[in-house]
Amino acid sequence: MSANAKTSIHQTDQALGRLAKRKAKENRFRYAGIAAVVIAMVMLGWLVVSLVGTGYTAFFQHYLTITVTLSESDLDPHGARDADQLRKANYRKIIQQALYSRFPDVTDRRGKRSLFHTVSASGATNQVRQMVYQDPDLVGRKITITVPTSDDVDQLLKGHIDRDAPEDLRKVSDQQIEWVDQMVASGDLTLEFNWRFFTSADSRDPELAGIAGAVVGSIMALGVAFMLSVPVGVGAAVYLEEFAPHNRLTDFIEININNLAAVPSIVFGLLGLAVFLNFFGLPRSAPLVGGMVLGLMTLPTIIIATRSALRAVSPSIIDGALSLGASHTQAVFHHKVPLAASGILTGSIIGMAQALGETAPLLMIGMVAFVTEIPTSVMEPASALPVQIFLWSDSAERAWAERTSAAIIVLLLVLITMNAIAIFLRSRLERRW
Amino acid sequence: MEAAQTNYIGSIGLKPSMGEVIEMMASAPATETTKTKFECRDVEVFYSDKRALHGINMDVPDSGVTALIGPSGCGKSTFLRVFNRMNDTIPNARVAGQILMDGQDIYSKDIDPVLLRARVGMVFQKPNPFPKSIYDNVAYGPRIHGLALRKNDLDNIVEKSLVRAGLWNEVKDRLKEPGTGLSGGQQQRLVIARAIAVSPEVILMDEPASALDPIATAKLEELIDELKEKYCILIVTHSMAQAARVSQKTAFFHLGDLVEYDDTQTIFTNPKDQRTQDYITGRTG
Amino acid sequence: MQHFLTPEIMTCAFLIVGVVTAFLYGRGLATSRAQLTADSAGAHSLPSYHGYFSAWTVALLAIGVIALWVTFSGALPKFMFPTMMLGAIALGFIIINRLLTPTFRARNHVERFVGDALMICSGVAVLTTFGIVLSLVFESLRFFDQVPILDFLTGLNWSPQTALREDQIGQSGSFGAVPIFAGTFMITAVAIFIAGPIGLLIAVYLSEYANKRTRATVKPLVEILAGIPTIVYGFFALLTVGPAIRNFAEGFGLSVPTQSAIAAGSVMGVMIIPFISSLSDDVINAVPQTLRDGSLALGATKSETMTKVIFPAALPGIIGAFLLAVSRAIGETMIVVMAAGRAANLTGNPFEAVTTVTVQIVSLLTGDQEFDSAKTLAAFALGLVLFVFTLVLNVIALLIVRKYRERYE
């Protein structure tokens, strides 16, 4: 038998040697494929780990509990409880005094200043001002309040500032570390959930900055984008798929939409700048304009998704409806569009998710303003979540990097949720008929 | 036999009808098979949990043409793909039992399907030349297997293969033209040349003429007849006339079972099983 | 209270109330009239169509009034408009009353209107393209009035700072865009250099080697990379990849800035991996199975089948996929804004900071600016170049891919 087998030219020793080499090559090729998959996964993992690792600490913040004396002589020397006076009063001094009385052995000016720098100056003063303004009866009393610490102290306690580094190379002095350690030991300095991050707008101070303004701006812009792109996109898709005659004009529209889908997003921003701002004179930085630009940008996505959803519905549905005496319009709107609804909805959500993450066109129409108020209408200057991330990313301090990453985590969670809803809807609504 | 004969009375005159073939065969002595190329022992094929072949036992001689016939879906093509382990490429397909080639189990761990397929060539239902030149199509196998060290050797192999496949005279002036530009029959012979170029011992043919017109089919059958001198050929065909014309042994499959396996002459003149008889007389299938 | 009763608010309220009551009135009228004459065939259209028709009639008249308002807003006293709106609505009701007989073909009128409205919707997409082309071309022409187009396209020096004082030297800035084009090209090349092989190998692995379950898990995971906003990639490059590359280079005694072509390009490469992998996956799967079988049956290994049969057959489609990825990379903004730098270096070294078309558009248009200055207009000229270039790439890619599909269909 083996003698017979040896007659094949494929079983000579040379042939078997060649075969071994080919097998090795095959394995190398296969491993290269696995390596490519692994590299992509590692990059994804690295991205997630580095952002989450940098950002998760921003969801917590160190707060100092201090007792402040709201002396009448400092705040309201005339005793009139005049609203204007109460707003203008020197609350900074109140906070300083509270701190100095806690560490009475600090007497020199430099020491005092550095002691005051352990709390968030504007955060603490604004907090007391707000309390007194709302309840003037507090004047003359002693109250205990919890104020955010300064970002440096916060970073120190989160372990992001190296205590062992030489003093002139770190942002907190030995003296400050000593005070902070005492406050921690006495239980006055605690780590708490950073609600402010979700309820405040932007600020110059990282410990006070939040994403609420940007989130509201994003919601407004997305609302405008949704109201523009979904009705128009679905209408255009229904027209092209069901009503349009096949002629040069509709061919042109088709090519047009396909190319529009590939236009870089920044070009839509240029369109918004030239047309909406300079030609129509709409306000800069407004979510209305941002939303319109994002809406035009997502329009092709929604048209393409709707058309494929409509195409997936069997054309026999239309024939069935027509045979019952329905008009073409009735057949389309009573039967075909409802059956395509899940696909349309999925496409719309994915389009909106794309618009939510988009930054470049918003930069063009000036939605990069530093806005410390939560916007209340679509005509007011506002920021948006990705733009907020861009603005914060410019600052090199660890406290800002932390907040930038935290904002990214929030953005990614929202996007994951939107995509999950889209996938869920697709599987849930698909082919019920 | 009457029924079968009337079935083929309308076929063209180039090839002898089945009735004529059987008459010729009846007068010629049956081919003596000397050696066994494949021994199949309880071969079963599963697609996921579905059993497509139920324990096939069969010996394939190492020369001549063995035809596999039977109605659609009877498992004949599945069985053919067992011999070069092409079922390995289908996800969820599983083969059980033993197929011994020259006494060696081709499903054992130390058999490399790549080496096996070099020894067992295959021709498919639809001609599938690569989108390359005629030359490159034929040279593909020798190149990957490293059979020719010099350009000259390769030219020789290509020419010899094309000559043997009966295509050389038609294409010798346009070897650089794409193989996809040939006619269907030429493409199928090109694919055979491509298989021959690797110097296989066995050639499997899966309904090779089903996509061809009658003239091309006749040429192909002529070619098969010549090739059987050098190679062991297994051919799946749905045309009983073709099986009768080209093969020496015939196996009849029905619903995943090997119903009857014998000399072609016996199968067509004196089938033992009722199902075989029904099929070849055109009552079923 | 008077605060709320401005003429604007009143007009709007009248409009909404008018349209809604017109719908109800039209529907009711049709129902009752149909019942009165319910002798033979009945009404032509359903009552609700009469309602829609009525609402549309009133709305059309109201839109007419609003158009008048916009045109003559200065010339007429404000209180005129709510009155005119009321008049228009009343007129609408009179027309409805006249027209809505049971034989009135309300449905046909409504459907024609719906058809027109849908056509206008698809017109918006065309209008957007026209808007883009017109605004880019118009502003670019103004730019080329100030800076000759040849200087722009062939100049080697880019420093668009405009002068603070009129008499300052070089006040017009210098607008030679070659360093920008070179930077864009280099970052795109780095990105494709990374994404091309990785994306292609992923496509090959998933289509030829991976089993169903691996494919079902890996494919969506890879596609997540395409769903991550570019701002996130940008920050990742700035925060992690840039410093990592700098530290790595320091290990070899090289000094590489945190912002470099290699940092921006490699992160962008990661972003476009899924574009290449899923487009290539499509074209590889479009190659007929018979070719695979033919090659495997000759004793070829999977890798030989892939590189010698499938890859050449799929080549046009893969080229199309690469072109689409290139166009994507060229138009990408946030990653390069954050990770590539802003200085217009004309360099061949990917370890230096370079700038790109999109970065320059952003930096020219953010911050304080005058709209008519050459600096601002230059952004539109760059935008025009970007638009034309990506458009051409896309058209070529789509043509190639379509031709390729036809071959195997």
PDB file of C-alpha atoms in Angstrom, chain C residues 183-375:
ATOM      1  CA  GLY C 183       0.052  67.801   6.608  1.00  0.00           C
ATOM      2  CA  THR C 184      -3.382  66.506   5.669  1.00  0.00           C
ATOM      3  CA  PHE C 185      -1.801  64.031   3.313  1.00  0.00           C
ATOM      4  CA  MET C 186       0.671  62.830   5.893  1.00  0.00           C
ATOM      5  CA  ILE C 187      -1.896  62.267   8.633  1.00  0.00           C
ATOM      6  CA  THR C 188      -4.183  60.492   6.175  1.00  0.00           C
ATOM      7  CA  ALA C 189      -1.280  58.321   5.061  1.00  0.00           C
ATOM      8  CA  VAL C 190      -0.449  57.375   8.658  1.00  0.00           C
ATOM      9  CA  ALA C 191      -4.107  56.573   9.320  1.00  0.00           C
ATOM     10  CA  ILE C 192      -4.467  54.408   6.216  1.00  0.00           C
ATOM     11  CA  PHE C 193      -1.122  52.763   6.903  1.00  0.00           C
ATOM     12  CA  ILE C 194      -2.549  51.598  10.219  1.00  0.00           C
ATOM     13  CA  ALA C 195      -6.189  51.010   9.360  1.00  0.00           C
ATOM     14  CA  GLY C 196      -5.596  49.443   5.939  1.00  0.00           C
ATOM     15  CA  PRO C 197      -3.746  46.265   6.928  1.00  0.00           C
ATOM     16  CA  ILE C 198      -5.591  45.861  10.232  1.00  0.00           C
ATOM     17  CA  GLY C 199      -9.019  46.436   8.708  1.00  0.00           C
ATOM     18  CA  LEU C 200      -8.294  44.161   5.771  1.00  0.00           C
ATOM     19  CA  LEU C 201      -6.934  41.370   7.979  1.00  0.00           C
ATOM     20  CA  ILE C 202      -9.966  41.638  10.250  1.00  0.00           C
ATOM     21  CA  ALA C 203     -12.242  41.334   7.223  1.00  0.00           C
ATOM     22  CA  VAL C 204     -10.301  38.311   5.969  1.00  0.00           C
ATOM     23  CA  TYR C 205     -10.233  36.666   9.363  1.00  0.00           C
ATOM     24  CA  LEU C 206     -13.932  37.199   9.985  1.00  0.00           C
ATOM     25  CA  SER C 207     -15.042  36.059   6.539  1.00  0.00           C
ATOM     26  CA  GLU C 208     -12.682  33.098   6.054  1.00  0.00           C
ATOM     27  CA  TYR C 209     -11.501  31.806   9.410  1.00  0.00           C
ATOM     28  CA  ALA C 210     -13.774  32.809  12.267  1.00  0.00           C
ATOM     29  CA  ASN C 211     -16.675  30.587  13.174  1.00  0.00           C
ATOM     30  CA  LYS C 212     -20.180  31.983  13.407  1.00  0.00           C
ATOM     31  CA  ARG C 213     -20.004  32.794  17.098  1.00  0.00           C
ATOM     32  CA  THR C 214     -16.681  34.598  16.950  1.00  0.00           C
ATOM     33  CA  ARG C 215     -17.959  36.578  13.991  1.00  0.00           C
ATOM     34  CA  ALA C 216     -21.158  37.489  15.805  1.00  0.00           C
ATOM     35  CA  THR C 217     -19.198  38.875  18.762  1.00  0.00           C
ATOM     36  CA  VAL C 218     -16.183  40.434  17.078  1.00  0.00           C
ATOM     37  CA  LYS C 219     -17.978  42.224  14.237  1.00  0.00           C
ATOM     38  CA  PRO C 220     -20.186  44.456  16.454  1.00  0.00           C
ATOM     39  CA  LEU C 221     -17.240  45.097  18.788  1.00  0.00           C
ATOM     40  CA  VAL C 222     -15.136  46.336  15.874  1.00  0.00           C
ATOM     41  CA  GLU C 223     -18.018  48.450  14.666  1.00  0.00           C
ATOM     42  CA  ILE C 224     -18.242  50.172  18.049  1.00  0.00           C
ATOM     43  CA  LEU C 225     -14.993  51.862  17.006  1.00  0.00           C
ATOM     44  CA  ALA C 226     -16.937  53.668  14.269  1.00  0.00           C
ATOM     45  CA  GLY C 227     -19.659  54.785  16.690  1.00  0.00           C
ATOM     46  CA  ILE C 228     -17.351  56.541  19.154  1.00  0.00           C
ATOM     47  CA  PRO C 229     -17.549  60.321  18.653  1.00  0.00           C
ATOM     48  CA  THR C 230     -14.419  61.818  17.163  1.00  0.00           C
ATOM     49  CA  ILE C 231     -14.085  64.236  20.072  1.00  0.00           C
ATOM     50  CA  VAL C 232     -13.529  61.182  22.285  1.00  0.00           C
ATOM     51  CA  TYR C 233     -10.775  59.919  19.997  1.00  0.00           C
ATOM     52  CA  GLY C 234      -9.278  63.386  20.016  1.00  0.00           C
ATOM     53  CA  PHE C 235      -9.107  63.494  23.781  1.00  0.00           C
ATOM     54  CA  PHE C 236      -7.787  59.928  23.873  1.00  0.00           C
ATOM     55  CA  ALA C 237      -4.985  61.005  21.519  1.00  0.00           C
ATOM     56  CA  LEU C 238      -4.246  64.075  23.608  1.00  0.00           C
ATOM     57  CA  LEU C 239      -4.467  62.398  27.011  1.00  0.00           C
ATOM     58  CA  THR C 240      -3.035  58.945  26.336  1.00  0.00           C
ATOM     59  CA  VAL C 241      -1.624  58.183  22.910  1.00  0.00           C
ATOM     60  CA  GLY C 242       0.388  61.389  22.410  1.00  0.00           C
ATOM     61  CA  PRO C 243       2.179  61.109  25.765  1.00  0.00           C
ATOM     62  CA  ALA C 244       2.644  57.360  25.238  1.00  0.00           C
ATOM     63  CA  ILE C 245       4.364  57.959  21.887  1.00  0.00           C
ATOM     64  CA  ARG C 246       6.474  60.738  23.402  1.00  0.00           C
ATOM     65  CA  ASN C 247       7.587  58.509  26.282  1.00  0.00           C
ATOM     66  CA  PHE C 248       8.257  55.630  23.926  1.00  0.00           C
ATOM     67  CA  ALA C 249      10.409  57.847  21.721  1.00  0.00           C
ATOM     68  CA  GLU C 250      12.235  59.202  24.750  1.00  0.00           C
ATOM     69  CA  GLY C 251      13.219  55.644  25.515  1.00  0.00           C
ATOM     70  CA  PHE C 252      15.195  55.773  22.263  1.00  0.00           C
ATOM     71  CA  GLY C 253      16.572  59.188  23.059  1.00  0.00           C
ATOM     72  CA  LEU C 254      14.291  60.936  20.579  1.00  0.00           C
ATOM     73  CA  SER C 255      12.257  63.978  21.337  1.00  0.00           C
ATOM     74  CA  VAL C 256       8.737  63.866  19.931  1.00  0.00           C
ATOM     75  CA  PRO C 257       6.117  66.467  20.781  1.00  0.00           C
ATOM     76  CA  THR C 258       2.844  65.295  22.331  1.00  0.00           C
ATOM     77  CA  GLN C 259       1.022  66.702  19.344  1.00  0.00           C
ATOM     78  CA  SER C 260       2.359  64.969  16.263  1.00  0.00           C
ATOM     79  CA  ALA C 261       1.256  63.589  12.933  1.00  0.00           C
ATOM     80  CA  ILE C 262       1.870  60.084  14.193  1.00  0.00           C
ATOM     81  CA  ALA C 263      -0.337  60.507  17.282  1.00  0.00           C
ATOM     82  CA  ALA C 264      -3.244  62.022  15.357  1.00  0.00           C
ATOM     83  CA  GLY C 265      -2.821  59.670  12.416  1.00  0.00           C
ATOM     84  CA  SER C 266      -2.660  56.490  14.458  1.00  0.00           C
ATOM     85  CA  VAL C 267      -5.740  57.355  16.506  1.00  0.00           C
ATOM     86  CA  MET C 268      -7.559  58.282  13.304  1.00  0.00           C
ATOM     87  CA  GLY C 269      -6.410  54.951  11.904  1.00  0.00           C
ATOM     88  CA  VAL C 270      -8.121  53.165  14.786  1.00  0.00           C
ATOM     89  CA  MET C 271     -11.274  55.133  14.043  1.00  0.00           C
ATOM     90  CA  ILE C 272     -11.400  54.099  10.384  1.00  0.00           C
ATOM     91  CA  ILE C 273     -10.586  50.413  10.954  1.00  0.00           C
ATOM     92  CA  PRO C 274     -14.295  49.510  10.912  1.00  0.00           C
ATOM     93  CA  PHE C 275     -14.881  51.406   7.642  1.00  0.00           C
ATOM     94  CA  ILE C 276     -12.239  49.349   5.897  1.00  0.00           C
ATOM     95  CA  SER C 277     -13.118  46.091   7.629  1.00  0.00           C
ATOM     96  CA  SER C 278     -16.844  46.151   6.997  1.00  0.00           C
ATOM     97  CA  LEU C 279     -16.607  47.450   3.434  1.00  0.00           C
ATOM     98  CA  SER C 280     -13.900  44.873   2.631  1.00  0.00           C
ATOM     99  CA  ASP C 281     -15.951  42.182   4.345  1.00  0.00           C
ATOM    100  CA  ASP C 282     -18.814  43.032   1.987  1.00  0.00           C
ATOM    101  CA  VAL C 283     -16.679  42.815  -1.140  1.00  0.00           C
ATOM    102  CA  ILE C 284     -14.904  39.634  -0.012  1.00  0.00           C
ATOM    103  CA  ASN C 285     -18.255  38.000   0.652  1.00  0.00           C
ATOM    104  CA  ALA C 286     -19.465  39.090  -2.770  1.00  0.00           C
ATOM    105  CA  VAL C 287     -16.802  36.905  -4.429  1.00  0.00           C
ATOM    106  CA  PRO C 288     -18.701  33.763  -5.456  1.00  0.00           C
ATOM    107  CA  GLN C 289     -18.264  30.709  -3.263  1.00  0.00           C
ATOM    108  CA  THR C 290     -17.499  28.626  -6.376  1.00  0.00           C
ATOM    109  CA  LEU C 291     -14.136  30.383  -6.756  1.00  0.00           C
ATOM    110  CA  ARG C 292     -13.241  29.530  -3.169  1.00  0.00           C
ATOM    111  CA  ASP C 293     -14.298  25.920  -3.700  1.00  0.00           C
ATOM    112  CA  GLY C 294     -12.383  25.727  -6.951  1.00  0.00           C
ATOM    113  CA  SER C 295      -9.185  26.874  -5.313  1.00  0.00           C
ATOM    114  CA  LEU C 296      -9.565  24.733  -2.191  1.00  0.00           C
ATOM    115  CA  ALA C 297     -10.340  21.672  -4.326  1.00  0.00           C
ATOM    116  CA  LEU C 298      -6.982  22.121  -6.047  1.00  0.00           C
ATOM    117  CA  GLY C 299      -5.315  21.741  -2.688  1.00  0.00           C
ATOM    118  CA  ALA C 300      -4.747  25.418  -1.982  1.00  0.00           C
ATOM    119  CA  THR C 301      -4.650  26.511   1.623  1.00  0.00           C
ATOM    120  CA  LYS C 302      -7.094  29.175   2.816  1.00  0.00           C
ATOM    121  CA  SER C 303      -4.384  31.804   2.788  1.00  0.00           C
ATOM    122  CA  GLU C 304      -3.339  30.884  -0.765  1.00  0.00           C
ATOM    123  CA  THR C 305      -6.989  31.006  -1.833  1.00  0.00           C
ATOM    124  CA  MET C 306      -7.318  34.382  -0.168  1.00  0.00           C
ATOM    125  CA  THR C 307      -4.192  36.036  -1.515  1.00  0.00           C
ATOM    126  CA  LYS C 308      -4.123  34.485  -4.971  1.00  0.00           C
ATOM    127  CA  VAL C 309      -7.792  34.144  -5.944  1.00  0.00           C
ATOM    128  CA  ILE C 310     -10.171  36.100  -3.747  1.00  0.00           C
ATOM    129  CA  PHE C 311      -8.057  39.148  -3.127  1.00  0.00           C
ATOM    130  CA  PRO C 312      -7.308  39.805  -6.837  1.00  0.00           C
ATOM    131  CA  ALA C 313     -10.977  39.240  -7.624  1.00  0.00           C
ATOM    132  CA  ALA C 314     -12.098  41.617  -4.872  1.00  0.00           C
ATOM    133  CA  LEU C 315      -9.381  44.187  -5.542  1.00  0.00           C
ATOM    134  CA  PRO C 316     -11.554  46.862  -7.171  1.00  0.00           C
ATOM    135  CA  GLY C 317     -14.026  46.712  -4.305  1.00  0.00           C
ATOM    136  CA  ILE C 318     -11.232  46.922  -1.770  1.00  0.00           C
ATOM    137  CA  ILE C 319      -9.745  49.930  -3.557  1.00  0.00           C
ATOM    138  CA  GLY C 320     -13.178  51.539  -3.373  1.00  0.00           C
ATOM    139  CA  ALA C 321     -13.301  50.842   0.349  1.00  0.00           C
ATOM    140  CA  PHE C 322      -9.873  52.418   0.827  1.00  0.00           C
ATOM    141  CA  LEU C 323     -10.871  55.519  -1.132  1.00  0.00           C
ATOM    142  CA  LEU C 324     -13.948  55.963   1.056  1.00  0.00           C
ATOM    143  CA  ALA C 325     -11.756  55.605   4.120  1.00  0.00           C
ATOM    144  CA  VAL C 326      -9.303  58.186   2.748  1.00  0.00           C
ATOM    145  CA  SER C 327     -12.124  60.626   2.133  1.00  0.00           C
ATOM    146  CA  ARG C 328     -13.337  60.038   5.676  1.00  0.00           C
ATOM    147  CA  ALA C 329      -9.861  60.645   7.091  1.00  0.00           C
ATOM    148  CA  ILE C 330      -9.358  63.856   5.131  1.00  0.00           C
ATOM    149  CA  GLY C 331     -12.629  65.322   6.342  1.00  0.00           C
ATOM    150  CA  GLU C 332     -12.120  64.299   9.961  1.00  0.00           C
ATOM    151  CA  THR C 333     -11.770  67.302  12.229  1.00  0.00           C
ATOM    152  CA  MET C 334     -11.726  66.856  15.982  1.00  0.00           C
ATOM    153  CA  ILE C 335      -8.929  64.284  16.269  1.00  0.00           C
ATOM    154  CA  VAL C 336      -6.529  66.461  14.302  1.00  0.00           C
ATOM    155  CA  VAL C 337      -7.625  69.675  16.001  1.00  0.00           C
ATOM    156  CA  MET C 338      -6.772  68.165  19.353  1.00  0.00           C
ATOM    157  CA  ALA C 339      -3.820  65.951  18.516  1.00  0.00           C
ATOM    158  CA  ALA C 340      -2.030  67.213  15.404  1.00  0.00           C
ATOM    159  CA  GLY C 341      -1.062  70.749  16.302  1.00  0.00           C
ATOM    160  CA  ARG C 342      -1.675  74.057  14.600  1.00  0.00           C
ATOM    161  CA  ALA C 343       1.694  75.099  13.259  1.00  0.00           C
ATOM    162  CA  ALA C 344       1.930  74.815   9.479  1.00  0.00           C
ATOM    163  CA  ASN C 345       5.177  72.865   9.179  1.00  0.00           C
ATOM    164  CA  LEU C 346       6.204  71.663   5.766  1.00  0.00           C
ATOM    165  CA  THR C 347       7.877  68.460   6.839  1.00  0.00           C
ATOM    166  CA  GLY C 348       8.174  64.846   5.843  1.00  0.00           C
ATOM    167  CA  ASN C 349       8.711  63.662   9.396  1.00  0.00           C
ATOM    168  CA  PRO C 350       5.604  62.110  10.938  1.00  0.00           C
ATOM    169  CA  PHE C 351       7.017  62.656  14.404  1.00  0.00           C
ATOM    170  CA  GLU C 352       6.580  66.405  14.087  1.00  0.00           C
ATOM    171  CA  ALA C 353       3.486  68.485  14.596  1.00  0.00           C
ATOM    172  CA  VAL C 354       1.704  69.251  11.337  1.00  0.00           C
ATOM    173  CA  THR C 355      -1.582  70.889  10.543  1.00  0.00           C
ATOM    174  CA  THR C 356      -4.461  69.926   8.295  1.00  0.00           C
ATOM    175  CA  VAL C 357      -7.166  71.592   6.234  1.00  0.00           C
ATOM    176  CA  THR C 358      -9.805  70.964   8.872  1.00  0.00           C
ATOM    177  CA  VAL C 359      -7.600  72.182  11.723  1.00  0.00           C
ATOM    178  CA  GLN C 360      -6.973  75.429   9.866  1.00  0.00           C
ATOM    179  CA  ILE C 361     -10.669  75.935   9.147  1.00  0.00           C
ATOM    180  CA  VAL C 362     -11.380  75.571  12.849  1.00  0.00           C
ATOM    181  CA  SER C 363      -8.585  77.819  13.997  1.00  0.00           C
ATOM    182  CA  LEU C 364      -9.424  80.504  11.418  1.00  0.00           C
ATOM    183  CA  LEU C 365     -13.077  80.576  12.391  1.00  0.00           C
ATOM    184  CA  THR C 366     -13.010  80.239  16.156  1.00  0.00           C
ATOM    185  CA  GLY C 367     -12.305  83.223  18.264  1.00  0.00           C
ATOM    186  CA  ASP C 368     -12.817  86.850  17.333  1.00  0.00           C
ATOM    187  CA  GLN C 369     -12.960  87.569  13.661  1.00  0.00           C
ATOM    188  CA  GLU C 370     -14.203  89.940  11.111  1.00  0.00           C
ATOM    189  CA  PHE C 371     -16.265  88.304   8.496  1.00  0.00           C
ATOM    190  CA  ASP C 372     -14.725  90.047   5.524  1.00  0.00           C
ATOM    191  CA  SER C 373     -11.083  89.580   6.400  1.00  0.00           C
ATOM    192  CA  ALA C 374      -8.919  87.384   4.223  1.00  0.00           C
ATOM    193  CA  LYS C 375      -8.271  85.230   7.262  1.00  0.00           C
TER     194      LYS C 375
END
